Amino acid sequence: MPTTLQDQLVVAISSRALFDFEEENRLFEAGDARAYMQLQLDKLDQPAAPGVAFSLVKKLLAFNAGGAKRVEVVMLSRNDPVSGMRVFRSARAHGLAQIQRGVFTQGRDPYHYLKPLGAHLFLSANGADVAQALALGHPAAQVATQAVRASDAHPGEVRIAFDGDAVLFSDEAERVFQSDGLDAFQSHEVEKADLPLPPGPFQPFLAALHRLQLAGGEAMRVRTALVTARSAPANERPIKTLMQWGVAVDEAMFLGGLPKGEFLREFQPDFFFDDQTGHIEHAARHVPAGHVAAGVTNLSVARATPRRRRGSKTA
């Protein structure tokens, strides 16, 4: 029988998302590839420190306890193959010997390999790679490398928090807010409360997490949260949409424009996904976070158009 990753949750992750390679990366970005490779080679036997997504990966791999094959983590990196040796050695040194697959492209675009991997999630510190992955239909986020590391208070749970519009759901409602304002947005969502929102870029990842949750044992659990700046009466449509998808979240926070960071600090996620850089910058002071460059808000930023002042809708 051929080897397959079918029926597993597949996470593709870059070296800088999993480990702290910021010192080495400064050489790489300076254009000194030879010095970068030499530094990695000099540090071959020195395990890299855990990075922002380390806790998320470690906990997801714990679902494979007892020989189960529920989660696969694959390195997908612009690093060169020589540097890849240090990545795998660092993984083994930190108890992540299950990470055995990797693609190292030596500076070339790596996102093309997400399709043959069947990846449910791509985490990278490279914004351009994330944007291309999203454009190709893959759930992807740019890791905020400056973010604080995850709490170790919940060793038996992998905790993941999601924004709503343009992350779990499409940016349909966000477009109404951007073009017509808060009152029009509220009316739109009340009028369509019974009509499910179209899926957003992270709906497949949430569905895969739900399957993992159902398959998990007593040793590890999944706990998810919807953290949105929506407020009543616009709270109903997201919940009804999740029910229609047959997927549940454990917690839902309708914050009405309040800053999300302090609430996320209390939830203590291993990772938080949001489409707005402002939210990510604030959340990163408290929890591991990643930017999902999707939806009309990021389209507006890419075109360098003036942004409206956000009201209590901000999702």
Coordinates of C-alpha atoms in Angstrom, one line a residue:
M1 CA 0.0 0.0 0.0
P2 CA 1.4 3.5 -0.9
T3 CA 2.1 5.9 2.0
T4 CA -0.6 8.5 2.4
L5 CA -1.5 11.3 4.7
Q6 CA -5.2 10.9 4.1
D7 CA -7.5 11.1 7.2
Q8 CA -4.8 13.0 9.1
L9 CA -4.7 16.7 10.0
V10 CA -1.7 18.0 8.1
V11 CA 0.1 21.1 9.2
A12 CA 2.9 22.6 7.0
I13 CA 5.1 25.0 8.9
S14 CA 8.2 27.1 8.2
S15 CA 11.4 26.9 10.2
R16 CA 10.9 30.4 11.7
A17 CA 7.3 29.6 12.7
L18 CA 8.4 26.6 14.7
F19 CA 11.8 27.8 16.0
D20 CA 13.4 31.1 16.9
F21 CA 15.7 31.7 13.9
E22 CA 15.5 35.5 14.1
E23 CA 19.2 36.0 14.5
E24 CA 19.9 33.7 11.6
N25 CA 17.2 35.3 9.5
R26 CA 18.8 38.8 9.8
L27 CA 21.7 37.4 7.8
F28 CA 19.4 35.8 5.3
E29 CA 17.4 39.0 4.7
A30 CA 20.6 41.0 4.4
G31 CA 21.3 38.9 1.3
D32 CA 24.2 37.0 2.7
A33 CA 23.1 33.5 2.0
R34 CA 26.5 32.0 2.4
A35 CA 27.0 33.5 5.9
Y36 CA 23.5 32.3 6.8
M37 CA 24.2 28.7 5.8
Q38 CA 27.6 28.8 7.6
L39 CA 25.9 30.1 10.8
Q40 CA 23.4 27.3 10.6
L41 CA 26.1 24.8 10.0
D42 CA 28.2 26.2 12.9
K43 CA 25.1 25.8 15.2
L44 CA 24.2 22.3 13.9
D45 CA 24.4 20.7 17.3
Q46 CA 22.9 23.7 19.1
P47 CA 19.1 23.2 19.2
A48 CA 17.1 26.3 18.2
A49 CA 14.8 27.8 20.9
P50 CA 11.1 27.2 20.5
G51 CA 9.3 29.6 18.3
V52 CA 5.8 31.1 18.3
A53 CA 3.9 28.1 16.9
F54 CA 5.9 25.5 18.9
S55 CA 3.3 24.9 21.5
L56 CA 0.5 24.4 18.9
V57 CA 2.6 21.9 17.0
K58 CA 3.7 20.0 20.1
K59 CA 0.1 19.6 21.4
L60 CA -1.3 18.6 18.0
L61 CA 1.4 15.9 17.7
A62 CA 0.3 14.6 21.1
F63 CA -2.9 13.3 19.5
N64 CA -0.7 10.6 18.0
A65 CA 0.0 9.0 21.4
G66 CA -0.2 5.3 21.4
G67 CA 0.8 4.9 17.8
A68 CA -2.3 6.7 16.3
K69 CA -1.9 8.6 13.0
R70 CA -4.1 11.6 13.5
V71 CA -1.7 14.5 12.9
E72 CA 1.2 15.1 10.5
V73 CA 3.5 18.1 10.7
V74 CA 5.7 18.8 7.7
M75 CA 8.5 21.4 7.5
L76 CA 7.9 23.6 4.5
S77 CA 10.7 26.2 4.3
R78 CA 12.7 28.6 2.2
N79 CA 15.7 27.3 4.0
D80 CA 18.4 25.4 2.2
P81 CA 18.8 21.6 2.8
V82 CA 21.9 22.2 5.0
S83 CA 19.9 24.4 7.3
G84 CA 17.2 21.8 7.2
M85 CA 19.5 19.4 9.1
R86 CA 19.5 21.8 12.1
V87 CA 15.7 22.1 11.9
F88 CA 15.3 18.3 12.2
R89 CA 17.9 18.1 14.9
S90 CA 16.2 20.8 16.9
A91 CA 12.9 19.1 16.5
R92 CA 14.4 15.8 18.0
A93 CA 16.1 17.7 20.8
H94 CA 12.7 19.2 21.8
G95 CA 10.8 16.0 21.7
L96 CA 9.3 16.4 18.3
A97 CA 10.9 13.4 16.7
Q98 CA 7.6 12.7 14.9
I99 CA 8.5 15.6 12.5
Q100 CA 10.3 13.6 9.8
R101 CA 9.1 15.1 6.5
G102 CA 10.2 18.4 5.1
V103 CA 10.6 20.4 1.9
F104 CA 13.5 23.0 1.8
T105 CA 13.5 25.2 -1.3
Q106 CA 16.6 27.4 -0.8
G107 CA 14.8 30.7 -1.3
R108 CA 12.3 29.5 -3.9
D109 CA 8.5 29.7 -3.3
P110 CA 7.5 26.8 -1.1
Y111 CA 3.7 27.2 -1.2
H112 CA 3.3 25.1 -4.4
Y113 CA 3.9 22.0 -2.2
L114 CA 0.8 22.6 -0.1
K115 CA -1.5 20.9 -2.6
P116 CA 0.4 17.5 -2.8
L117 CA 0.7 17.6 1.0
G118 CA -3.0 18.1 1.4
A119 CA -2.2 20.7 4.1
H120 CA -5.1 21.9 6.3
L121 CA -2.9 24.7 7.7
F122 CA 0.2 26.6 6.6
L123 CA 2.1 28.7 9.1
S124 CA 5.0 30.9 8.0
A125 CA 6.8 34.0 8.9
N126 CA 6.9 35.1 5.3
G127 CA 3.9 37.2 4.4
A128 CA 4.2 36.8 0.7
D129 CA 4.2 33.0 1.0
V130 CA 1.1 33.2 3.2
A131 CA -0.7 35.5 0.8
Q132 CA 0.0 33.2 -2.2
A133 CA -1.1 30.2 -0.2
L134 CA -4.4 31.9 0.7
A135 CA -4.9 32.9 -3.0
L136 CA -4.6 29.2 -3.9
G137 CA -7.2 28.2 -1.3
H138 CA -5.1 27.0 1.5
P139 CA -5.7 28.1 5.2
A140 CA -2.5 30.1 6.0
A141 CA -1.3 32.7 8.4
Q142 CA 1.8 34.8 8.9
V143 CA 3.2 34.1 12.3
A144 CA 3.9 37.2 14.4
T145 CA 7.4 36.3 15.4
Q146 CA 7.5 38.9 18.1
A147 CA 4.4 37.3 19.9
V148 CA 4.7 36.0 23.4
R149 CA 4.9 32.2 23.8
A150 CA 1.9 30.1 24.8
S151 CA 1.0 29.4 28.4
D152 CA 1.8 25.9 29.7
A153 CA -1.3 26.0 31.9
H154 CA -3.3 23.5 29.8
P155 CA -1.1 20.6 28.8
G156 CA -4.0 18.4 27.9
E157 CA -5.7 20.8 25.6
V158 CA -4.8 22.4 22.3
R159 CA -6.5 25.8 22.4
I160 CA -7.1 27.7 19.2
A161 CA -9.0 31.0 18.8
F162 CA -10.4 32.4 15.6
D163 CA -11.7 35.7 14.4
G164 CA -14.9 35.4 12.4
D165 CA -15.3 37.5 9.2
A166 CA -12.7 36.8 6.6
V167 CA -11.2 34.0 8.7
L168 CA -13.8 31.3 9.6
F169 CA -16.4 33.0 7.4
S170 CA -16.3 34.9 4.2
D171 CA -15.9 38.7 4.1
E172 CA -19.4 39.1 2.8
A173 CA -20.6 41.0 5.9
E174 CA -17.4 42.9 6.3
R175 CA -17.8 44.3 2.8
V176 CA -21.2 45.7 3.8
F177 CA -19.6 47.3 6.9
Q178 CA -16.7 48.8 4.9
S179 CA -19.0 50.3 2.2
D180 CA -22.1 51.3 4.1
G181 CA -21.2 51.5 7.8
L182 CA -22.3 49.9 11.1
D183 CA -26.0 50.4 10.9
A184 CA -26.2 48.9 7.4
F185 CA -24.1 46.0 8.6
Q186 CA -26.4 45.3 11.6
S187 CA -29.5 45.4 9.4
H188 CA -27.8 43.1 6.8
E189 CA -27.0 40.5 9.4
V190 CA -30.4 40.6 11.1
E191 CA -32.1 40.3 7.7
K192 CA -29.9 37.3 6.8
A193 CA -29.7 35.7 10.3
D194 CA -31.1 32.4 9.0
L195 CA -28.9 32.3 5.9
P196 CA -25.5 30.7 6.6
L197 CA -22.4 32.8 5.9
P198 CA -20.2 31.5 3.1
P199 CA -17.1 29.6 4.3
G200 CA -13.9 31.7 4.9
P201 CA -10.3 30.5 4.4
F202 CA -10.1 28.8 7.7
Q203 CA -13.4 26.8 7.6
P204 CA -11.5 23.7 6.3
F205 CA -9.0 23.9 9.2
L206 CA -11.9 24.3 11.8
A207 CA -13.6 21.2 10.2
A208 CA -10.4 19.2 10.4
L209 CA -10.0 20.2 14.1
H210 CA -13.5 19.1 14.7
R211 CA -12.8 15.7 13.3
L212 CA -9.6 15.5 15.4
Q213 CA -11.7 16.4 18.5
L214 CA -14.1 13.6 17.8
A215 CA -11.3 11.1 17.3
G216 CA -9.2 12.3 20.3
G217 CA -8.9 10.3 23.5
E218 CA -8.8 11.3 27.1
A219 CA -5.2 12.4 27.0
M220 CA -5.6 15.3 24.6
R221 CA -8.6 17.5 23.7
V222 CA -9.3 20.4 21.4
R223 CA -10.8 23.6 22.7
T224 CA -11.8 26.4 20.3
A225 CA -13.1 29.9 20.6
L226 CA -14.7 32.4 18.3
V227 CA -13.4 35.9 19.2
T228 CA -15.1 38.6 17.3
A229 CA -15.9 42.3 17.6
R230 CA -19.4 41.5 16.4
S231 CA -22.2 42.2 19.0
A232 CA -25.9 41.5 19.3
P233 CA -27.9 41.3 17.2
A234 CA -25.2 40.3 14.7
N235 CA -24.2 37.4 16.9
E236 CA -26.8 35.0 15.7
R237 CA -25.7 34.5 12.1
P238 CA -22.2 33.1 12.9
I239 CA -23.6 30.7 15.5
K240 CA -26.3 29.5 13.1
T241 CA -23.7 29.1 10.4
L242 CA -21.5 26.9 12.6
M243 CA -24.6 24.8 13.4
Q244 CA -25.4 24.4 9.8
W245 CA -21.8 23.3 9.1
G246 CA -22.2 20.7 11.9
V247 CA -19.2 22.2 13.8
A248 CA -19.2 23.7 17.3
V249 CA -16.9 26.1 19.1
D250 CA -16.4 25.8 22.8
E251 CA -16.5 29.5 23.5
A252 CA -17.8 32.5 21.7
M253 CA -16.8 36.1 22.6
F254 CA -18.9 38.9 21.0
L255 CA -16.8 41.9 22.1
G256 CA -18.5 44.8 20.3
G257 CA -15.2 46.5 19.5
L258 CA -13.4 45.9 22.7
P259 CA -9.7 45.0 22.3
K260 CA -9.3 41.3 22.0
G261 CA -5.9 40.9 23.6
E262 CA -7.0 40.8 27.2
F263 CA -9.8 38.4 26.5
L264 CA -7.4 36.1 24.6
R265 CA -4.9 36.3 27.5
E266 CA -7.6 34.8 29.7
F267 CA -8.5 32.1 27.2
Q268 CA -4.8 31.2 26.8
P269 CA -4.8 29.9 23.3
D270 CA -1.9 28.1 21.7
F271 CA -2.6 30.2 18.7
F272 CA -5.0 33.0 17.5
F273 CA -5.9 33.8 13.9
D274 CA -7.2 37.2 12.7
D275 CA -7.4 39.1 9.4
Q276 CA -6.5 42.5 10.8
T277 CA -2.9 43.5 11.5
G278 CA -4.0 45.8 14.3
H279 CA -5.7 43.0 16.2
I280 CA -2.7 40.7 15.7
E281 CA -0.3 43.4 17.0
H282 CA -2.4 43.8 20.1
A283 CA -3.0 40.1 20.6
A284 CA 0.7 39.3 20.2
R285 CA 1.4 41.1 23.4
H286 CA -0.6 38.4 25.2
V287 CA -0.7 35.2 23.1
P288 CA 0.8 33.5 20.0
A289 CA -0.9 35.0 16.9
G290 CA -0.9 35.0 13.2
H291 CA -2.3 37.3 10.4
V292 CA -4.7 35.9 7.8
A293 CA -4.2 38.2 4.9
A294 CA -7.6 37.6 3.4
G295 CA -10.8 39.6 2.8
V296 CA -11.6 43.2 1.8
T297 CA -9.7 44.7 4.7
N298 CA -6.4 43.3 3.4
L299 CA -7.4 44.1 -0.1
S300 CA -7.8 47.7 0.9
V301 CA -4.4 47.7 2.6
A302 CA -2.8 46.2 -0.4
R303 CA -4.1 49.0 -2.6
A304 CA -3.0 51.5 0.0
T305 CA -6.4 53.1 0.2
P306 CA -7.4 55.1 3.4
R307 CA -9.0 52.8 5.9
R308 CA -12.3 53.8 7.7
R309 CA -12.2 54.2 11.4
R310 CA -13.4 50.9 12.8
G311 CA -16.5 50.8 14.9
S312 CA -18.0 48.1 17.2
K313 CA -18.4 45.6 14.3
T314 CA -14.7 45.0 13.8
A315 CA -14.4 41.2 13.5

